[in-house]
Coordinates of C-alpha atoms in Angstrom, one line a residue:
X1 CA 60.8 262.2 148.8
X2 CA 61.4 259.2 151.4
X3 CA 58.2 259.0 154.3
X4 CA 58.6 257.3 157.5
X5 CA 56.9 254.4 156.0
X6 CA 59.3 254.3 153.5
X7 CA 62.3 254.6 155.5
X8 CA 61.1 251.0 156.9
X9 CA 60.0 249.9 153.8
X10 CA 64.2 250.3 152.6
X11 CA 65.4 248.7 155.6
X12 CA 64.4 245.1 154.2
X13 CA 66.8 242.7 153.9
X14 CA 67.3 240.8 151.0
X15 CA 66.7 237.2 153.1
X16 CA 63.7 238.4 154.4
X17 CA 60.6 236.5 153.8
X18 CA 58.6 239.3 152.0
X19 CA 60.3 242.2 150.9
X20 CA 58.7 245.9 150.4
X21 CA 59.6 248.8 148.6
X22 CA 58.4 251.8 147.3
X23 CA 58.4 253.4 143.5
X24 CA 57.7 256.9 142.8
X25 CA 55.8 257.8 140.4
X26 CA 56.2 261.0 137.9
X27 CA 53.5 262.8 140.1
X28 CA 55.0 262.6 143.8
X29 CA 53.0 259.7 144.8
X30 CA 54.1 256.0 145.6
X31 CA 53.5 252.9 144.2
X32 CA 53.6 249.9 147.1
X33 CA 55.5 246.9 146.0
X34 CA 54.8 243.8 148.0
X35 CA 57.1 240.2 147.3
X36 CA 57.0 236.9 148.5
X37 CA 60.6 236.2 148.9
X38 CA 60.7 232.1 149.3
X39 CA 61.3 230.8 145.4
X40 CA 62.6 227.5 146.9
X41 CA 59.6 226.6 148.8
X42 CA 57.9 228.5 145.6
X43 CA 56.6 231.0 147.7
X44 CA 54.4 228.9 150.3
X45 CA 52.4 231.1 152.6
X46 CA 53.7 231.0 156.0
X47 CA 52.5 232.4 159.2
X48 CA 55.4 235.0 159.7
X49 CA 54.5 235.9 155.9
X50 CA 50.8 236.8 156.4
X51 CA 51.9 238.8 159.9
X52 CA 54.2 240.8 157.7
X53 CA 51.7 241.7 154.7
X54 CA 49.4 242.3 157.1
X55 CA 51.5 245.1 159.1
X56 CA 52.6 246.5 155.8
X57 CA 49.2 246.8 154.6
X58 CA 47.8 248.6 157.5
X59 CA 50.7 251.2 157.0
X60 CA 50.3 251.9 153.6
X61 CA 46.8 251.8 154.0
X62 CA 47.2 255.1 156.4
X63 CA 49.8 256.6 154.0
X64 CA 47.9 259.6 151.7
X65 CA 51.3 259.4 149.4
X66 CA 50.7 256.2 148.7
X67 CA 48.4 255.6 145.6
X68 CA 48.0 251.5 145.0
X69 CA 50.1 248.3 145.6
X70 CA 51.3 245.5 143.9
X71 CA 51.8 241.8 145.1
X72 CA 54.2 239.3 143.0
X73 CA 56.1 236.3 144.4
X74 CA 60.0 236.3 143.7
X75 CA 61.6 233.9 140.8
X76 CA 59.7 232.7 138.1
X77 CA 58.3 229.6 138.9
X78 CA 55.5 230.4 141.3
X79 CA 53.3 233.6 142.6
X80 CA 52.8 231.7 145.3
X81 CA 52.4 227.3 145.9
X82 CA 49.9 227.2 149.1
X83 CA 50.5 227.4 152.6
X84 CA 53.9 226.4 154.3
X85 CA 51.8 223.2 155.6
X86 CA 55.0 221.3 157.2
X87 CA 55.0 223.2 160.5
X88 CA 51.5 222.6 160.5
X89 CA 52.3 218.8 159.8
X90 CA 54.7 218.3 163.0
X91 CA 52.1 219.8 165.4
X92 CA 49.5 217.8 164.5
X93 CA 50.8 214.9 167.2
X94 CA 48.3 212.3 168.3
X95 CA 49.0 214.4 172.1
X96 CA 48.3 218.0 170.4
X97 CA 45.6 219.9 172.4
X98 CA 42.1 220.4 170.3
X99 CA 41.6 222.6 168.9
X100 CA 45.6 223.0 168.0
X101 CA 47.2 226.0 169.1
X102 CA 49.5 226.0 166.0
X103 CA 46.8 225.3 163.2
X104 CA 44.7 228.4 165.4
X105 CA 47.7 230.7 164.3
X106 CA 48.4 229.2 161.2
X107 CA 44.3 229.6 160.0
X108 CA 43.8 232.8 161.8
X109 CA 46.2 234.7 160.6
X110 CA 46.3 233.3 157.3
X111 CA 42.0 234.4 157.1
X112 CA 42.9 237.5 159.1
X113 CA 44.7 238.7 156.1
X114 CA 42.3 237.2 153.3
X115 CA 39.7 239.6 154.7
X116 CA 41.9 242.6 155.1
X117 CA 42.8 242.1 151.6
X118 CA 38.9 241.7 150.4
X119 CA 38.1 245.1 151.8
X120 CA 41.3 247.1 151.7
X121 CA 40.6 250.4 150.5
X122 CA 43.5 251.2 147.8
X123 CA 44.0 249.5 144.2
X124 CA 45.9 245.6 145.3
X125 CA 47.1 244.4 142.0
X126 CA 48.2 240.9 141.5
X127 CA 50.8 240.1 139.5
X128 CA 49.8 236.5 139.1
X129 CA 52.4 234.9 137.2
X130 CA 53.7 231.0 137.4
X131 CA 52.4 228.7 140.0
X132 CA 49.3 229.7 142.1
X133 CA 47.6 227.5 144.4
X134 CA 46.2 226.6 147.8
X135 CA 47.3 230.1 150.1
X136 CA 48.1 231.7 146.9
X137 CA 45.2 231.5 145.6
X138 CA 43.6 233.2 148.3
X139 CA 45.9 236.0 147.9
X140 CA 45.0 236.4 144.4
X141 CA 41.2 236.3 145.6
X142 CA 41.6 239.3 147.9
X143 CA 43.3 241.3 145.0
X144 CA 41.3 244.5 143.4
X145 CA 43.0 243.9 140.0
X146 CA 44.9 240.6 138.9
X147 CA 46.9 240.1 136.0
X148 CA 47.6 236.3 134.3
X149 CA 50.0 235.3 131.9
X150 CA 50.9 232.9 129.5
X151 CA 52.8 230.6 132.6
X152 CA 50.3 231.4 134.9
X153 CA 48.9 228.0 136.3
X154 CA 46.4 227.7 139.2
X155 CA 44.6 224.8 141.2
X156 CA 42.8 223.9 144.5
X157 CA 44.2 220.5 145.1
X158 CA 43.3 219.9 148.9
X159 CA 42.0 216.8 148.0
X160 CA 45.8 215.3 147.4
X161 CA 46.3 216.2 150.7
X162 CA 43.2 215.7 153.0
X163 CA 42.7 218.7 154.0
X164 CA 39.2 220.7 151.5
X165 CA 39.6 224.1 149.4
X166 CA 39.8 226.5 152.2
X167 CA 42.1 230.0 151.7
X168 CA 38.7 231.2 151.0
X169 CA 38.1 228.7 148.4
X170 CA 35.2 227.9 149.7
X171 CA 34.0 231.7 149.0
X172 CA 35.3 232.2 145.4
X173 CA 34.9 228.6 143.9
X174 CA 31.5 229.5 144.4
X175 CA 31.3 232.0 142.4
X176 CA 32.8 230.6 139.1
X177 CA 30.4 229.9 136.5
X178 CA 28.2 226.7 135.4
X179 CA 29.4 224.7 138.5
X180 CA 32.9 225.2 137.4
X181 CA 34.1 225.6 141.3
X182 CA 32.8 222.9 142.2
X183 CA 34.7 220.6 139.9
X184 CA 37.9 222.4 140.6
X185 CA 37.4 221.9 144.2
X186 CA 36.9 217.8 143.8
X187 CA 39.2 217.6 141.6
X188 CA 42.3 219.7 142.1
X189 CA 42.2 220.4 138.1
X190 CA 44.9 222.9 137.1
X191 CA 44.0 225.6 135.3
X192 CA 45.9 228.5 133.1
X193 CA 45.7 232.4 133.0
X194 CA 42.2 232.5 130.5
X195 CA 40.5 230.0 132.4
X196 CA 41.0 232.5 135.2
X197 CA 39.6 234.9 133.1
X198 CA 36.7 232.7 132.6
X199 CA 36.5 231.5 136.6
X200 CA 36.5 235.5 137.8
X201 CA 39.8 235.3 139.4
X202 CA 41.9 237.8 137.4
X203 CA 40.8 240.1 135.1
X204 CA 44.2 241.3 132.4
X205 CA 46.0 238.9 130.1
X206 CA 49.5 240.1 129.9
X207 CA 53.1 239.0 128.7
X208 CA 55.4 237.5 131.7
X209 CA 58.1 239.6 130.2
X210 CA 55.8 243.2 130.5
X211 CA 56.1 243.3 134.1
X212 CA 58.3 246.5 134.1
X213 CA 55.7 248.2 131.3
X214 CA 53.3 247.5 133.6
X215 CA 55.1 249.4 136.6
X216 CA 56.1 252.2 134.3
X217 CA 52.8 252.7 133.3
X218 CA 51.8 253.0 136.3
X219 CA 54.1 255.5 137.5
X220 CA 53.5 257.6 134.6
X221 CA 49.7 258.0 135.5
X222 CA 47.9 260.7 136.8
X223 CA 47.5 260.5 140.8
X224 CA 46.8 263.8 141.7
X225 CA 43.3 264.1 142.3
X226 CA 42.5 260.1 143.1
X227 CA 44.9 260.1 145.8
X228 CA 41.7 261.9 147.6
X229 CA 39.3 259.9 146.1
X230 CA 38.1 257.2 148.5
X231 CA 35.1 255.4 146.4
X232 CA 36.0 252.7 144.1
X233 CA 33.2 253.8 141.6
X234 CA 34.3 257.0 141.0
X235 CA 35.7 257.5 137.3
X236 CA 38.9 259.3 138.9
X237 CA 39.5 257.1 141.5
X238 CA 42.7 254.9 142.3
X239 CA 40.8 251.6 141.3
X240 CA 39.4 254.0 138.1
X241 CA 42.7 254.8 137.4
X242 CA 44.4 251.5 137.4
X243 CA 41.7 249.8 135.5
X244 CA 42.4 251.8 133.1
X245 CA 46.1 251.5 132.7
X246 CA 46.2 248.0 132.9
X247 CA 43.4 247.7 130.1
X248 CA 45.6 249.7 127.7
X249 CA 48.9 246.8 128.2
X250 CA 49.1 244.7 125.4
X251 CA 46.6 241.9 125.7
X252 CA 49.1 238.9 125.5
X253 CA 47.8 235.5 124.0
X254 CA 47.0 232.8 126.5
X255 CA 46.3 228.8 126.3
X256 CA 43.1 228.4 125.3
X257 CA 40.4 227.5 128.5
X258 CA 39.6 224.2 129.5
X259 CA 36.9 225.3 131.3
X260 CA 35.5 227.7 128.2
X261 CA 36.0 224.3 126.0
X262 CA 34.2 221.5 128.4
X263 CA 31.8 224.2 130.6
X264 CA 29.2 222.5 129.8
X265 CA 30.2 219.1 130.6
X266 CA 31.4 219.8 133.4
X267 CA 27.7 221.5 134.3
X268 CA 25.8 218.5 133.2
X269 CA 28.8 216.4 135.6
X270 CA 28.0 218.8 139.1
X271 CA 24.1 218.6 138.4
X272 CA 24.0 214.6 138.0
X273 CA 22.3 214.4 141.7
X274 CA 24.0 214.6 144.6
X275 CA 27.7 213.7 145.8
X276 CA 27.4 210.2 145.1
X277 CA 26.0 210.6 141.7
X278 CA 28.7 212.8 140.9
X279 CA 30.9 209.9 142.1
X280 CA 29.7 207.6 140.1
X281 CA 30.4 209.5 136.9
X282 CA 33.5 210.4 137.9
X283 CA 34.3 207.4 138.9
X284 CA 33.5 205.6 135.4
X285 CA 35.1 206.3 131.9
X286 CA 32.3 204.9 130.0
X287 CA 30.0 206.9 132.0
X288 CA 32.1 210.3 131.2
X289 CA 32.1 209.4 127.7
X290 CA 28.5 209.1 127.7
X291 CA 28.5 213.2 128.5
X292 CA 30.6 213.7 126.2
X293 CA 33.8 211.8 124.0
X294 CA 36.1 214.8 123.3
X295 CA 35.8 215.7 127.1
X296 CA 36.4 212.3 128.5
X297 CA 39.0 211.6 126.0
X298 CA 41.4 215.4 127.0
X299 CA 44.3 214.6 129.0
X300 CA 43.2 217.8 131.0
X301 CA 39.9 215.7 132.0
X302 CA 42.0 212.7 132.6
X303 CA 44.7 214.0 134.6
X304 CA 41.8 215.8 137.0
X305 CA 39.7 212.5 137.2
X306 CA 42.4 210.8 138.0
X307 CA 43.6 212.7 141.5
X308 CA 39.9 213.1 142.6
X309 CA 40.0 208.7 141.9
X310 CA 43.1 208.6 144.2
X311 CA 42.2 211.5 146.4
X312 CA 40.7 211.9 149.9
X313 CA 37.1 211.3 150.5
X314 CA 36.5 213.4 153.4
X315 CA 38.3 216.4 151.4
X316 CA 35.5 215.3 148.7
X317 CA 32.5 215.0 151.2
X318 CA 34.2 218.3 153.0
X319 CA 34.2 220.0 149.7
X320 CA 30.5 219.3 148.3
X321 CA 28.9 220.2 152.0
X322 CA 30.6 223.9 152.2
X323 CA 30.0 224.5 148.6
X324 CA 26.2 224.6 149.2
X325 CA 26.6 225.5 152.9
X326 CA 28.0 228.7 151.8
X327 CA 25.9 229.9 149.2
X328 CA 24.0 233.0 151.3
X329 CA 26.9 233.5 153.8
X330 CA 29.1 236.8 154.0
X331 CA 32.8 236.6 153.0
X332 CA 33.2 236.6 157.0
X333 CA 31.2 234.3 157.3
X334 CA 33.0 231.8 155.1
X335 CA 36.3 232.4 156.7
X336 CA 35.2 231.8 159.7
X337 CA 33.4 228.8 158.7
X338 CA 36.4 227.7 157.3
X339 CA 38.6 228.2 160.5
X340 CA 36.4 225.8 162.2
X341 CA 36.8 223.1 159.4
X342 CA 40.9 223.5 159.3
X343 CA 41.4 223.3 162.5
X344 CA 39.0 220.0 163.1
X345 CA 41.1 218.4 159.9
X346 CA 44.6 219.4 161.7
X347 CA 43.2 216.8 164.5
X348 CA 41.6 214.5 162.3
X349 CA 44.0 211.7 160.2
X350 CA 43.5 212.3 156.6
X351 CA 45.1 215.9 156.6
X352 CA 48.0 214.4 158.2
X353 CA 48.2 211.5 156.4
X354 CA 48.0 212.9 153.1
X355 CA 50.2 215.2 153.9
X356 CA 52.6 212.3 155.0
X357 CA 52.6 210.4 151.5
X358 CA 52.7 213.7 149.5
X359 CA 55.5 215.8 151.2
X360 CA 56.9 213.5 154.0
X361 CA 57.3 210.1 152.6
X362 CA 56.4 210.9 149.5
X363 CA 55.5 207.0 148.7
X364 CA 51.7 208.8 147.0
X365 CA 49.9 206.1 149.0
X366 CA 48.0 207.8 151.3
X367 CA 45.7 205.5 153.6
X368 CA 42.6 207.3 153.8
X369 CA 40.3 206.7 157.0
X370 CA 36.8 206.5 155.1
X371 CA 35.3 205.5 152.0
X372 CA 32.9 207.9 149.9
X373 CA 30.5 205.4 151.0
X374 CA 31.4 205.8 154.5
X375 CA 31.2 209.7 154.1
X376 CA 27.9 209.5 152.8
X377 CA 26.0 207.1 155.4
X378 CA 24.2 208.5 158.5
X379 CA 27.4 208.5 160.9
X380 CA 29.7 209.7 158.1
X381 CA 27.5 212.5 157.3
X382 CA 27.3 213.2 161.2
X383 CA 31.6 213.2 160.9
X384 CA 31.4 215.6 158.3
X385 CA 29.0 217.9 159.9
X386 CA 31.2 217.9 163.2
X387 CA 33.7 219.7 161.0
X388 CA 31.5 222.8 161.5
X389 CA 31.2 223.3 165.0
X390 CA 33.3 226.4 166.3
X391 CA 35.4 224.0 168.3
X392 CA 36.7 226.7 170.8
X393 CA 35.4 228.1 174.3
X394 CA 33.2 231.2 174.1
X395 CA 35.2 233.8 173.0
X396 CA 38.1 232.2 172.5
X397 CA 37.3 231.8 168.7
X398 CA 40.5 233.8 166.3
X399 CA 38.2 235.7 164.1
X400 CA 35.2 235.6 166.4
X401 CA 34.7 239.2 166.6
X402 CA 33.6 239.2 162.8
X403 CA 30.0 238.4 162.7
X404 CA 28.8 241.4 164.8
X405 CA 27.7 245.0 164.2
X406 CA 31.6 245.9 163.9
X407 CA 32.6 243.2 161.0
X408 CA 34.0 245.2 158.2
X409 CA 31.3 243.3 155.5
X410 CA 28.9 245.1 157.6
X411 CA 30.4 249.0 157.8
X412 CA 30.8 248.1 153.6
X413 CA 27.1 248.5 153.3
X414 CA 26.2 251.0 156.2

């Protein structure tokens, strides 16, 4: 049986920068199957991308006969690298407009879809497999169900780059255990699939080479009666159902966690004092080896040390303030928070500076416009709080309309 929906959904072209299809499943429903379609650029989120998952999602979201839908990237490097950031790059000119018009659509609907994802009704399952950071990573947070594997590899690393962990970083590095988030947010560590098991970002270890189990399995369940089943904690609903099938794959055997093995270093490293404490110790091997030999001595440890040493300050400053600033706020609340510090870092000079030496130049000598010690004096902290403002004209801000009665966090608990 082909629906409307579906119809569109063939009519994808095989260049196009996501793709969509449909597969049946043995009971007369569908199973949505969403794909980033840019393997050379690994997948980097781009404006045009988000616009597209976000149109697809609203229709499938209105179609009964379909049942849940799954998000992969195409190849088998990367789910998905980060955002396509070089756009962003060439309109960030010392004449752009403030706040930029380009970073506005780039954020906004990049965040648009982030919370469309968080709250979207039906089962989003994540197949998480290769490279996944930056934009990806926020794609993998708005996920219901996300599956790792043994190539799955995942980091914030703003801090290269100037910019700070925003794709709703700022929301779900919060809520990784012991501190953990906050180390991966100054330090751009990279991670594997059971450290994301650890860090609450995916919840089923699996084989890269059982994708199509995965599929069948889910085709062969039972969708009859959740495909009228609306509440995610009812034993026969869609999310019921595919919790259960994907608990019954094969649990595949991962690298072991970093963050299971050093957790507690790590939470003795975050709770040192305050940034500049933190700093110190991170900045010192003798003073890491004091909290502990085996950590300071891991190449894992060494290799994340190591970028937060060469990386931006104001990513670093940027990262510690929203970490605590965002502790009691609303998932809207955090995107739209976020908005306000993107676009103020697309008119400020580290973003585009690190993106420069990193993906322009490529010389890896960024020149960075402040010190720690310039971040963390009285007008440095002032320069880092201006990052907060809501820089547009009343009611001009993109995702505005979120904080009010109306905000979809708010009908989620009426």
């Amino acid at each position: 049986m082909t629906t409307a929906i579906e119809g569109a959904v063939e009519k994808s072209t095989a260049d196009a920068s996501v793709l969509f299809r449909t597969e049946p499943t043995d009971c007369g429903h569908l199973i949505g199957i969403m794909t980033l379609n840019m393997p050379k650029s690994l997948n980097a989120l781009s404006v045009e991308m988000c616009q597209l998952l976000s149109q697809q999602l609203e229709q499938w979201e209105g179609d009964e006969q379909v049942v849940a839908l799954l998000l992969k990237g195409a190849g088998d490097k990367a789910f998905c690298a980060g955002g396509d950031i070089r756009r962003l790059y060439d309109s960030m000119s010392a004449t752009a407009p403030m706040p930029n018009p380009y970073a506005t659509d780039f954020f906004g609907h990049e965040y648009s879809l982030y919370r469309q994802m968080h709250f979207y009704p039906k089962p989003l399952i994540l197949w998480g497999d290769g490279i996944i950071m930056g934009g990806g990573m926020g794609l993998m947070a708005g996920c219901s169900h996300r599956l790792v594997t043994e190539r799955t590899r995942f980091a914030m690393p703003e801090i290269t780059i100037g910019l700070f962990p925003d794709a709703s970083g700022s929301w779900f590095l919060q809520r990784m255990p012991a501190k953990t988030g906050l180390f991966l947010g100054l330090t751009g560590a990279m991670c594997n699939g059971n450290d994301a098991l650890l860090a609450n970002l995916a919840e089923y270890p699996v084989a890269s080479s059982d994708y199509d189990a995965v599929i069948q399995s889910l085709k062969q369940s039972d969708w009859q009666v959740a495909a009228s089943r609306t509440d995610k904690c009812d034993n026969n609903s869609a999310h019921s159902i595919v919790s259960r099938v994907l608990a019954a794959q094969p649990i595949a055997e991962l690298p072991a966690s970093k963050l299971a093995i050093h957790w507690q270093s790590i939470q003795q490293l975050m709770n040192s004092g305050g940034l500049g404490d933190i700093d110190a110790l991170l900045q010192s091997d003798a003073a890491l080896a004091k909290i502990d030999t085996e950590f300071a001595n891991d190449s894992w440890t060494q290799r994340a040390v190591d970028t937060y040493r060469h990386g931006c300050p104001v990513t670093a400053a940027l990262t510690y303030a929203l970490y605590y600033k965002v502790t009691d706020l609303s998932l809207e609340q955090v995107l739209y928070l976020e908005a306000n510090v993107a676009v103020h870092c697309a008119a400020n000079p580290d973003f585009k500076e690190g993106v420069r030496a990193l993906l322009i130049d490529k010389d890896r000598n960024p020149q960075w416009s402040r010190s720690l010690a310039d971040c963390l004096s009285s007008e440095g902290q002032a320069y880092i709080q201006q990052h907060f403002v809501n820089p547009y004209a009343k009611g001009e801000h993109p995702l505005g309309d979120w904080l009010g009665d109306e905000a979809l966090g708010s009908q989620s608990v009426r």
